[in-house]
Amino acid sequence: MSFARSNQVHIYGWLLLMPAAIFLIAFTYYPTVATLAHSFFSDGTALRPSVFVGLENYKLMLEDEVFWKVARNNFWFALGTIPVSVALALLMAVWVNGRLPARGLVRMAYFTPTVLPMIAVANIWLFFYTPDIGLVDQVLGMFGAPGHNWLGDPDTVLGCLIVMTVWKESGFFMIFYLAALQSLPPELEEAAKLEGAGRWYFFRRVTFPLLMPTTLFVLINAVINSFKLVDHLFILTKGGPDNASNLLLYYIYEVAFSFFDEAYAATLTVVLLAVLAVIAIGQFVILDKRIHYR
Amino acid sequence: MSTIELAGVTKAWGGTVAVDDVSFTVEEGSFVVLLGPSGCGKSTTLRMIAGLETVSAGRVLIAGRDVTDSPPSERNISMVFQSYALFPHLDVAENIVFGLRVRKTPAAERAKRLARVAETVGLSELLGRKAAQLSGGQRQRVALARAIIAENPICLMDEPLSNLDAKLRHDMRGEIRGLQQRLGMTVVYVTHDQSEAMSMADKVILLRDGRVVQAGAPDQLYERPANVFTAGFIGTPPMNLLDLADGPEGAVIVGADGRPVLDGAGEGLKLGIRPEHIEMSDAGGLAAELVWSDYLGADTIVTARIGTQTLMVRVPGRHGTARGTRASLVWAPEAVHVFEAGSGRRVDDRQAIAMAA
């Protein structure tokens, strides 16, 4: 009796879990495992069926100059966007959390880049960066600087992408910081004020430590975002010139759907997943000990 | 010498006036309670003394110095918040010495004072705990310790006991009062609990709708309430207030058996009598009907009805009451208070009629 009953409960449980489980398995776990498996096989054609090649694809990858260039690009891209966008987000959140006129308008203005569709955003920035007639050159022209092909120059193209990404991301992260700031009880600041603590001292000793859970969340998101940028590249540069602005995920896309080398694309994907996992786990392990959760 | 002086202090937000022309002084080393129902402006008044709220009109003086426009840190005050306002990510020790660190007190001095204060409030064992891991009573002690370690002469307390359970609240009352006397602090304490005010205060300032209703020692407020509001706010249960009417031999209680209780006219007056000053006698008193009784252990609060008006009577011991029982109520003439019904003001020139027992 009780056995049948507990069985019934189990069935209910599984039925309730099923919708989410099916989607997770179909679109997350199965693809991950299939990709991992795929990376150990050669690319099959109608004439030559796919065969197990062990680590051959990984060896190929290590010898691929484009891969190393793309990885380097991505490293600099992450280093250029993450600290700046997180710091800016915090600064903006603290500012718009205070008393200022038209606070709602300012908050909305900061958040707008997040709401805009990526493709539209990229098109707008394409205009900004256009040589001679674009906004950047127009403004610089007023100071007598010559026109410059910002997106056509391998030395400046990555920097252009970084500036645009920071503009886009920091407003998004600001929302998280703003929500966290508003959950802090105002008496804390009053108590500190009575003791004569200045605003910077209070921020350093109280606000910032209490925002650490948000910072960890934002950091992990920022890292993941910096590795999954594709849509800007489509519009702005297509990875060029000479792969100077190519990033990992866009390169994977190219390998899979332009060069039709699925096995190699799977290999690159596995590497991307591994890098992201290592970074995320590292952040948790290192930062978690120093974080105070309420 | 008075340590704190408020002169015509007013706080208005737009059209609403939260504190209206409040003036009082707080003597050095005294324990002053700002008492009143919620929304009476007592917390706002305290926050204006602290400098956390700007003053719309009037002056605030601390130790003879006008601090109306000074920032909180220049007023030499400490404060205990209702929510304690502890820093949840810091341990107890760091919470207590937060202000000393801000003011860059040398480490040796800091450690010495921390040890002494922790001993005083009984926190020595808990210095390494995070504030978030403490119970309500322990948090309260940390907040107190943080307030007294600064050794400021003035400490402001905003309903510091309202988040504690009844037993702990009672213990902490005694501790706070003891601490204040031992350290010679001047304390301004906000509460809506009149029993807390009565038991702790040297002076009670009763507020209502942003104005001072009456200020004085607890026994003054109890024995000579200046108006109906004070009479009805101080005491558990509060004073009975009965409407009077004219009668042939003097004022009578509306709806009663016509027995005179006060010389002269009664129209437009209220008679105040405390539940503990009424006795039930077998006969000869005012006829009443008993309605309900609340047994409290040491005594029983009996609700009685005279005509259409109800009043409460405190009877020692246990008193079982069947609904509808007839009773006879007696009180001494000197226990009677008289108020004007319209303005609520106390009337002193009327003589109560003695009841023949």
XYZ file of C-alpha atoms in Angstrom:
651
model
C 0.000 0.000 0.000
C 2.532 2.515 1.114
C 4.875 1.251 -1.617
C 2.231 1.899 -4.258
C 1.507 5.221 -2.734
C 5.105 6.372 -2.699
C 5.439 5.147 -6.290
C 2.515 7.315 -7.215
C 4.149 10.307 -5.609
C 7.292 9.614 -7.613
C 5.301 9.501 -10.820
C 3.719 12.851 -10.037
C 7.120 14.275 -9.293
C 8.579 13.096 -12.574
C 5.562 14.281 -14.519
C 5.927 17.737 -13.028
C 9.625 17.811 -13.826
C 9.175 16.492 -17.334
C 8.490 19.653 -19.374
C 11.566 21.440 -18.075
C 13.638 18.264 -18.160
C 12.786 17.540 -21.786
C 13.843 20.999 -22.904
C 17.013 20.947 -20.843
C 17.994 17.535 -22.173
C 17.073 18.284 -25.777
C 18.719 21.690 -25.996
C 21.456 21.674 -23.364
C 22.706 18.313 -22.172
C 22.299 16.243 -25.332
C 24.006 18.866 -27.535
C 26.844 19.196 -25.011
C 27.467 15.469 -24.903
C 27.001 15.089 -28.658
C 29.442 17.909 -29.300
C 31.995 16.343 -27.007
C 31.579 13.002 -28.820
C 31.683 14.657 -32.207
C 35.001 16.286 -31.451
C 36.659 12.859 -31.362
C 35.474 11.893 -34.872
C 36.508 13.030 -38.333
C 34.099 14.983 -40.464
C 32.047 12.506 -42.484
C 31.041 12.946 -46.119
C 28.861 10.818 -48.390
C 31.928 8.996 -49.675
C 34.033 8.888 -46.513
C 32.005 8.042 -43.402
C 33.009 9.688 -40.138
C 35.586 7.676 -38.168
C 37.020 7.871 -34.676
C 40.218 9.906 -34.747
C 40.903 10.395 -31.042
C 42.562 13.730 -30.281
C 43.382 14.437 -33.928
C 41.000 17.412 -34.049
C 42.559 18.919 -30.932
C 46.018 18.528 -32.426
C 44.774 20.294 -35.534
C 43.439 23.084 -33.374
C 46.732 23.655 -31.609
C 48.385 24.036 -35.000
C 45.712 26.405 -36.295
C 47.107 29.945 -36.344
C 43.660 31.467 -36.713
C 42.526 29.728 -33.547
C 45.374 31.251 -31.565
C 44.718 34.665 -33.018
C 41.022 34.403 -32.170
C 41.805 33.200 -28.652
C 44.200 36.108 -28.153
C 41.581 38.523 -29.471
C 39.029 37.127 -27.109
C 41.383 37.436 -24.155
C 42.017 41.122 -24.860
C 38.359 41.685 -25.579
C 37.390 40.185 -22.200
C 40.090 42.140 -20.398
C 38.986 45.334 -22.087
C 35.256 44.982 -21.491
C 34.727 43.231 -18.144
C 36.478 45.473 -15.591
C 35.424 48.684 -17.297
C 31.781 47.756 -17.765
C 31.422 46.420 -14.200
C 33.118 49.465 -12.678
C 31.021 51.808 -14.792
C 27.868 49.908 -13.850
C 28.630 50.302 -10.139
C 29.448 53.975 -10.537
C 26.252 54.671 -12.457
C 24.151 52.682 -9.986
C 25.521 54.586 -6.988
C 24.919 57.830 -8.818
C 21.329 57.169 -9.892
C 20.530 55.670 -6.482
C 21.139 59.052 -4.879
C 18.914 62.067 -4.949
C 19.116 63.807 -8.269
C 16.642 65.607 -10.508
C 14.945 63.512 -13.223
C 16.289 60.329 -11.631
C 13.874 58.090 -13.520
C 14.919 59.597 -16.835
C 18.626 59.104 -16.090
C 18.053 55.496 -15.041
C 16.118 54.831 -18.218
C 18.788 56.463 -20.348
C 21.430 54.151 -18.874
C 19.288 51.090 -19.414
C 18.271 51.912 -23.009
C 21.301 50.251 -24.694
C 20.241 46.957 -23.110
C 16.749 47.169 -24.509
C 17.765 48.013 -28.074
C 18.110 45.074 -30.492
C 21.753 44.151 -31.025
C 21.505 44.380 -34.809
C 20.106 47.923 -34.637
C 22.789 48.898 -32.146
C 25.523 47.536 -34.396
C 24.138 49.474 -37.335
C 24.137 52.703 -35.347
C 27.730 52.168 -34.293
C 28.616 51.306 -37.887
C 27.609 54.856 -38.744
C 29.635 56.248 -35.838
C 32.779 54.495 -37.037
C 32.343 55.241 -40.773
C 35.521 56.889 -42.136
C 35.330 60.669 -42.703
C 31.534 61.064 -42.485
C 30.926 59.037 -39.269
C 30.328 60.675 -35.894
C 33.734 59.772 -34.498
C 35.609 61.267 -37.437
C 33.318 64.298 -37.525
C 34.058 65.088 -33.887
C 37.783 64.406 -34.244
C 37.768 66.448 -37.447
C 36.780 69.509 -35.444
C 40.131 69.219 -33.689
C 41.879 68.835 -37.006
C 42.451 65.073 -36.879
C 42.495 63.323 -40.263
C 39.825 60.739 -41.125
C 40.477 57.178 -40.075
C 38.989 53.845 -41.121
C 38.321 52.656 -37.566
C 36.848 49.284 -38.427
C 39.184 48.732 -41.388
C 42.387 49.093 -39.401
C 43.556 45.893 -37.619
C 45.032 48.062 -34.844
C 41.819 49.858 -33.932
C 39.033 47.457 -34.804
C 39.137 45.471 -31.550
C 39.190 48.676 -29.517
C 36.099 49.871 -31.378
C 34.297 46.655 -30.481
C 35.328 47.003 -26.832
C 34.016 50.572 -26.570
C 30.696 49.550 -28.051
C 30.344 46.495 -25.817
C 31.085 48.492 -22.674
C 28.425 51.014 -23.719
C 25.964 48.178 -24.200
C 26.760 46.061 -21.122
C 27.265 48.551 -18.309
C 23.650 49.732 -18.335
C 22.497 46.145 -18.011
C 24.796 45.447 -15.053
C 23.768 48.758 -13.491
C 20.242 47.424 -13.029
C 21.530 44.596 -10.824
C 23.644 46.948 -8.753
C 20.761 49.378 -8.434
C 18.449 46.639 -7.165
C 21.086 45.530 -4.651
C 21.699 49.088 -3.477
C 18.017 49.631 -2.904
C 17.813 46.542 -0.722
C 20.405 47.999 1.677
C 18.692 49.488 4.750
C 19.144 53.292 4.867
C 19.872 53.188 8.625
C 23.293 51.717 7.859
C 24.315 54.923 6.169
C 22.765 56.992 8.955
C 24.608 55.012 11.604
C 27.866 55.540 9.725
C 27.114 59.242 9.291
C 26.668 59.653 13.043
C 30.110 58.139 13.533
C 31.515 60.651 11.083
C 32.229 58.240 8.240
C 32.626 59.951 4.886
C 30.890 58.743 1.761
C 33.959 57.033 0.344
C 34.759 55.338 3.665
C 31.190 54.098 3.964
C 31.260 52.805 0.385
C 34.550 50.994 0.941
C 33.734 49.493 4.344
C 30.001 48.795 3.990
C 28.374 49.257 0.588
C 30.959 47.485 -1.538
C 31.277 44.379 0.705
C 27.507 44.105 0.900
C 27.317 44.293 -2.907
C 29.764 41.406 -3.381
C 27.081 38.783 -4.169
C 25.885 41.055 -6.970
C 29.441 41.640 -8.137
C 30.044 37.899 -8.435
C 26.845 37.444 -10.392
C 27.662 40.343 -12.687
C 31.258 39.161 -13.198
C 30.180 35.692 -14.264
C 27.646 37.178 -16.646
C 30.237 39.557 -18.032
C 32.674 36.714 -18.686
C 30.074 34.618 -20.436
C 28.911 37.590 -22.509
C 32.437 38.390 -23.603
C 32.733 34.892 -25.057
C 29.415 34.765 -26.792
C 29.487 37.916 -28.841
C 28.382 37.167 -32.414
C 25.712 39.582 -33.570
C 27.880 42.724 -33.544
C 30.495 41.012 -35.647
C 27.953 40.071 -38.301
C 27.085 43.684 -38.924
C 30.290 45.490 -38.143
C 33.305 43.491 -39.320
C 32.565 39.837 -40.006
C 35.699 39.178 -37.985
C 37.976 41.163 -40.273
C 40.184 42.655 -41.334
C 42.451 39.595 -41.402
C 40.698 38.122 -38.322
C 41.753 41.169 -36.298
C 38.289 41.368 -34.694
C 37.374 37.690 -34.866
C 36.214 36.179 -31.583
C 35.847 32.555 -30.519
C 32.133 32.036 -31.005
C 32.102 33.823 -34.354
C 35.034 31.690 -35.476
C 33.104 28.558 -34.469
C 30.189 29.789 -36.516
C 32.440 30.352 -39.515
C 34.047 26.935 -39.220
C 30.708 25.179 -38.927
C 28.567 27.032 -41.433
C 30.994 28.652 -43.883
C 33.722 26.010 -44.040
C 31.330 23.155 -43.130
C 33.930 21.501 -40.884
C 31.559 20.286 -38.195
C 34.043 18.125 -36.348
C 36.491 21.012 -35.934
C 33.654 23.331 -34.879
C 32.662 20.787 -32.234
C 36.256 20.705 -31.006
C 36.364 24.484 -30.687
C 33.023 24.470 -28.907
C 34.302 21.992 -26.333
C 37.272 24.244 -25.693
C 35.019 27.268 -25.313
C 32.776 25.423 -22.842
C 35.782 24.208 -20.877
C 37.261 27.698 -20.633
C 33.942 29.166 -19.457
C 33.436 26.410 -16.893
C 36.935 26.826 -15.488
C 36.535 30.602 -15.192
C 33.088 30.365 -13.576
C 34.182 27.722 -11.072
C 37.319 29.703 -10.332
C 35.308 32.821 -9.611
C 33.015 30.931 -7.280
C 35.827 29.238 -5.392
C 37.966 32.343 -4.999
C 35.272 34.925 -4.377
C 32.709 32.907 -2.477
C 34.786 32.804 0.699
C 34.952 36.581 0.814
C 31.318 37.189 0.162
C 28.785 37.894 2.835
C 25.376 36.568 1.858
C 22.417 37.772 3.825
C 22.704 72.792 32.972
C 20.634 71.530 30.142
C 22.412 69.414 27.573
C 19.813 69.477 24.836
C 17.441 72.294 24.126
C 14.781 72.436 21.432
C 13.262 75.839 20.743
C 10.168 75.994 18.544
C 11.339 73.096 16.380
C 9.084 72.384 13.404
C 9.347 69.820 10.639
C 7.155 70.059 7.569
C 7.188 67.998 4.390
C 5.369 70.038 1.820
C 1.996 70.730 3.375
C 2.097 68.125 6.139
C 3.529 69.199 9.461
C 5.066 66.265 11.316
C 6.495 68.214 14.251
C 4.859 71.483 15.185
C 6.618 74.093 17.333
C 8.117 71.668 19.837
C 10.193 73.078 22.685
C 11.730 71.226 25.612
C 14.983 70.871 27.474
C 16.861 67.776 28.533
C 18.932 68.096 31.700
C 22.436 66.684 31.778
C 22.537 63.059 32.908
C 18.800 62.605 32.737
C 16.708 59.991 31.005
C 14.037 61.651 28.886
C 11.402 59.699 27.027
C 9.547 60.989 23.991
C 6.243 59.193 24.221
C 3.258 59.143 21.934
C 1.137 57.061 19.581
C 2.563 56.175 16.177
C 2.721 59.115 13.805
C 2.966 61.691 16.586
C 6.362 62.936 15.410
C 8.490 61.477 18.195
C 10.952 59.693 15.909
C 11.183 62.722 13.647
C 11.979 64.874 16.671
C 14.732 62.466 17.684
C 16.144 62.422 14.155
C 16.241 66.209 14.151
C 18.253 66.143 17.373
C 20.585 63.657 15.683
C 20.849 65.783 12.564
C 19.544 63.020 10.305
C 16.571 65.205 9.447
C 16.735 68.898 8.627
C 14.785 71.340 10.782
C 12.136 73.439 8.996
C 11.956 76.081 11.726
C 13.318 76.585 15.224
C 16.693 75.841 16.815
C 18.375 72.778 18.282
C 21.036 73.423 20.910
C 23.379 70.794 22.301
C 25.539 71.744 25.284
C 24.634 75.349 24.694
C 25.885 75.302 21.093
C 23.496 75.881 18.211
C 23.776 72.734 16.083
C 20.658 73.273 13.965
C 22.681 73.188 10.748
C 25.580 70.979 11.884
C 26.073 67.498 10.408
C 25.372 64.526 12.721
C 29.046 63.770 13.288
C 29.672 67.197 14.833
C 27.019 66.844 17.511
C 28.852 64.413 19.803
C 25.941 62.026 20.002
C 25.445 58.294 19.663
C 22.297 56.624 18.468
C 20.625 53.246 18.788
C 18.284 52.492 15.907
C 15.066 50.528 16.073
C 16.452 48.102 13.477
C 19.868 48.240 15.274
C 21.529 49.177 11.936
C 24.391 46.725 12.457
C 26.722 46.054 9.551
C 25.825 42.447 8.709
C 29.134 41.526 7.069
C 31.272 42.700 9.993
C 31.802 40.765 13.204
C 30.662 42.044 16.582
C 34.020 43.590 17.453
C 34.249 45.461 14.146
C 30.684 46.672 14.489
C 31.419 48.086 17.930
C 34.669 49.818 16.973
C 33.364 51.070 13.613
C 33.265 54.675 14.815
C 36.669 54.455 16.501
C 38.177 53.266 13.223
C 36.510 56.121 11.370
C 38.087 58.576 13.804
C 41.438 56.738 13.600
C 41.681 55.947 17.293
C 45.012 54.143 17.955
C 44.759 50.330 17.933
C 45.803 49.875 21.561
C 43.228 52.354 22.811
C 40.634 50.731 20.570
C 41.284 47.264 21.965
C 41.171 48.531 25.536
C 37.849 50.290 25.076
C 36.386 47.350 23.166
C 37.242 44.956 25.981
C 35.719 47.262 28.564
C 32.515 47.916 26.636
C 32.064 44.261 25.686
C 32.365 43.408 29.359
C 29.808 46.081 30.281
C 27.122 44.796 27.945
C 28.056 41.115 28.286
C 29.318 40.431 24.772
C 32.883 39.314 25.512
C 32.200 35.778 24.290
C 30.637 36.847 21.020
C 33.137 39.335 19.609
C 34.083 37.060 16.700
C 30.545 36.360 15.524
C 29.048 37.983 12.468
C 26.244 40.395 13.277
C 23.903 38.360 11.094
C 24.408 35.294 13.306
C 23.163 36.925 16.509
C 19.789 36.722 18.213
C 17.627 39.823 18.627
C 18.770 40.458 22.177
C 22.429 40.059 21.266
C 22.062 42.468 18.352
C 20.487 44.926 20.731
C 23.563 44.665 22.977
C 25.896 45.233 20.035
C 23.938 48.337 19.096
C 24.203 49.562 22.703
C 27.913 48.784 22.817
C 28.476 50.717 19.589
C 26.622 53.653 21.103
C 28.544 53.758 24.386
C 32.068 53.022 23.130
C 32.257 56.496 21.603
C 31.892 57.857 25.164
C 29.652 60.607 23.873
C 27.731 62.368 26.642
C 24.430 62.009 24.770
C 22.756 58.866 23.493
C 19.597 58.845 21.387
C 17.476 55.707 21.273
C 14.718 55.131 18.744
C 12.366 52.420 20.028
C 15.339 50.169 20.787
C 13.280 47.433 22.450
C 10.359 47.136 20.071
C 11.820 44.147 18.196
C 12.349 42.053 21.321
C 9.969 39.647 23.015
C 8.178 40.696 26.196
C 10.493 38.997 28.684
C 13.686 40.278 27.090
C 12.196 43.729 26.736
C 11.607 43.860 30.451
C 15.153 42.764 31.269
C 16.687 45.219 28.803
C 14.712 48.102 30.306
C 16.516 47.619 33.574
C 19.867 47.165 31.851
C 19.571 50.296 29.754
C 18.469 52.350 32.731
C 21.305 50.920 34.831
C 23.849 51.605 32.107
C 22.638 55.172 31.724
C 22.982 55.855 35.435
C 26.347 54.160 35.767
C 27.859 56.042 32.822
C 26.043 59.299 33.607
C 24.748 59.524 30.049
C 22.040 61.860 28.877
C 19.514 59.691 27.081
C 16.637 60.695 24.840
C 14.516 57.652 24.299
C 11.601 57.251 21.890
C 8.800 54.791 22.546
C 5.090 54.328 22.065
C 4.890 52.059 25.105
C 3.747 54.095 28.101
C 4.778 51.442 30.622
C 8.318 51.587 29.206
C 8.234 55.359 29.564
C 6.867 55.265 33.115
C 9.416 52.732 34.333
C 12.531 54.262 32.779
C 12.096 58.001 32.501
C 13.191 60.894 34.670
C 10.999 63.008 32.460
C 8.339 62.057 29.956
C 7.457 64.278 27.013
C 4.092 63.211 25.671
C 3.522 64.103 22.030
C 0.460 64.013 19.863
C 0.057 65.180 16.268
C 3.486 66.761 16.389
C 2.854 68.842 19.504
C 3.884 68.471 23.134
C 0.809 67.523 25.129
C 2.446 67.373 28.535
C 5.980 67.133 29.865
C 6.975 66.112 33.341
C 8.075 63.349 35.664
C 6.177 60.056 35.257
C 4.300 60.540 38.540
C 3.213 64.016 37.499
C 1.726 62.663 34.300
C 0.045 59.893 36.232
C -1.240 61.903 39.155
C -2.069 65.184 37.495
C -2.742 64.615 33.785
C -3.083 68.056 32.197
C -5.718 66.910 29.741
C -7.909 64.081 28.565
C -5.261 62.761 26.148
C -2.646 62.276 28.864
C -5.266 60.738 31.147
C -6.239 58.250 28.475
C -2.657 57.442 27.421
C -0.856 56.942 30.739
C -1.688 53.922 32.876
C -2.707 50.341 32.074
C -5.616 50.276 31.774
C -5.925 54.043 31.233
C -8.072 56.405 33.276
C -11.827 56.062 32.949
C -13.411 59.173 31.465
C -17.126 59.618 32.111
C -19.406 62.308 30.678
C -21.170 64.425 33.269
C -24.540 66.175 33.236
C -26.265 68.717 35.508
C -28.251 67.305 38.435
C -30.319 68.772 41.283
C -27.658 68.307 43.961
C -24.566 68.548 41.774
C -23.073 66.990 38.646
C -24.149 63.453 37.832
C -22.759 60.813 35.530
C -24.736 60.606 32.303
C -26.952 57.537 32.386
C -26.293 56.793 36.082
C -28.765 56.562 38.943
C -28.730 60.332 39.596
C -26.349 60.277 42.481
C -24.221 63.490 42.549
C -20.465 63.044 42.171
C -19.305 66.647 41.847
C -20.356 69.977 43.314
C -22.037 72.394 40.930
C -22.837 72.035 37.255
C -21.708 69.010 35.245
C -22.679 69.831 31.697
C -19.647 69.933 29.385
C -17.328 68.219 31.844
C -15.752 64.796 32.075
C -14.942 62.944 35.244
C -11.706 60.994 35.310
C -11.118 58.166 37.725
C -8.389 55.526 37.550
C -9.424 51.859 37.620
C -7.149 51.262 40.605
C -8.924 53.971 42.617
C -12.364 52.412 42.349
C -13.559 49.931 44.899
C -16.490 47.590 44.785
C -18.611 47.840 47.870
C -21.711 45.966 48.924
C -23.925 49.017 48.920
C -23.937 52.799 49.152
C -21.917 53.465 45.999
C -22.773 54.117 42.399
C -24.938 51.400 40.920
C -23.292 49.610 38.012
C -23.677 46.457 35.990
C -20.636 44.189 35.549
C -19.940 43.116 31.973
C -16.646 41.310 31.758
C -13.540 40.509 33.746
C -9.900 40.028 32.674
C -7.974 37.987 35.191
C -4.301 39.048 35.207
C -2.978 37.071 38.171
C -2.316 39.645 40.870
C -5.494 41.455 40.029
C -8.545 41.426 37.807
C -9.719 44.183 35.501
C -13.486 44.262 35.665
C -15.414 46.084 32.975
C -18.555 47.684 34.346
C -21.352 49.687 32.811
C -23.047 52.746 34.242
C -25.965 53.538 32.007
C -24.489 53.704 28.507
C -20.906 54.385 29.626
C -18.343 51.699 30.409
C -15.525 51.922 32.894
C -12.841 49.618 34.186
C -12.200 48.668 37.776
C -9.048 47.072 39.121
C -9.875 44.506 41.782
C -7.126 42.678 43.712
C -6.950 38.924 43.295
C -9.385 36.905 41.301
C -12.863 38.185 40.676
C -15.276 36.038 38.784
C -18.040 38.032 37.172
C -21.283 36.753 35.827
C -22.520 39.036 33.093
C -25.221 41.333 34.377
C -24.249 41.182 38.058
C -25.229 44.357 39.932
C -22.462 46.101 41.812
C -21.852 49.258 43.746
C -18.764 51.373 42.951
C -17.047 53.691 45.424
C -14.095 56.065 45.139
C -12.423 58.662 47.280
C -13.092 62.300 46.308
C -9.360 63.107 46.049
C -8.945 60.434 43.336
C -11.307 62.282 41.020
C -10.005 64.333 38.067
C -12.165 66.797 36.163
C -11.686 67.828 32.535
C -13.478 70.126 30.117
C -15.171 67.941 27.541
C -14.607 70.345 24.647
C -10.959 71.423 25.038
C -9.976 68.356 27.088
C -8.166 70.604 29.592
C -7.895 69.775 33.263
C -10.163 71.685 35.669
C -8.794 72.135 39.175
C -11.386 74.237 41.017
C -14.120 71.625 41.395
C -14.853 69.580 44.461
C -15.804 65.932 44.227
C -18.560 64.738 46.540
C -17.593 62.039 49.006
C -19.495 58.820 48.701
C -21.102 57.413 51.770
C -19.854 53.895 52.111
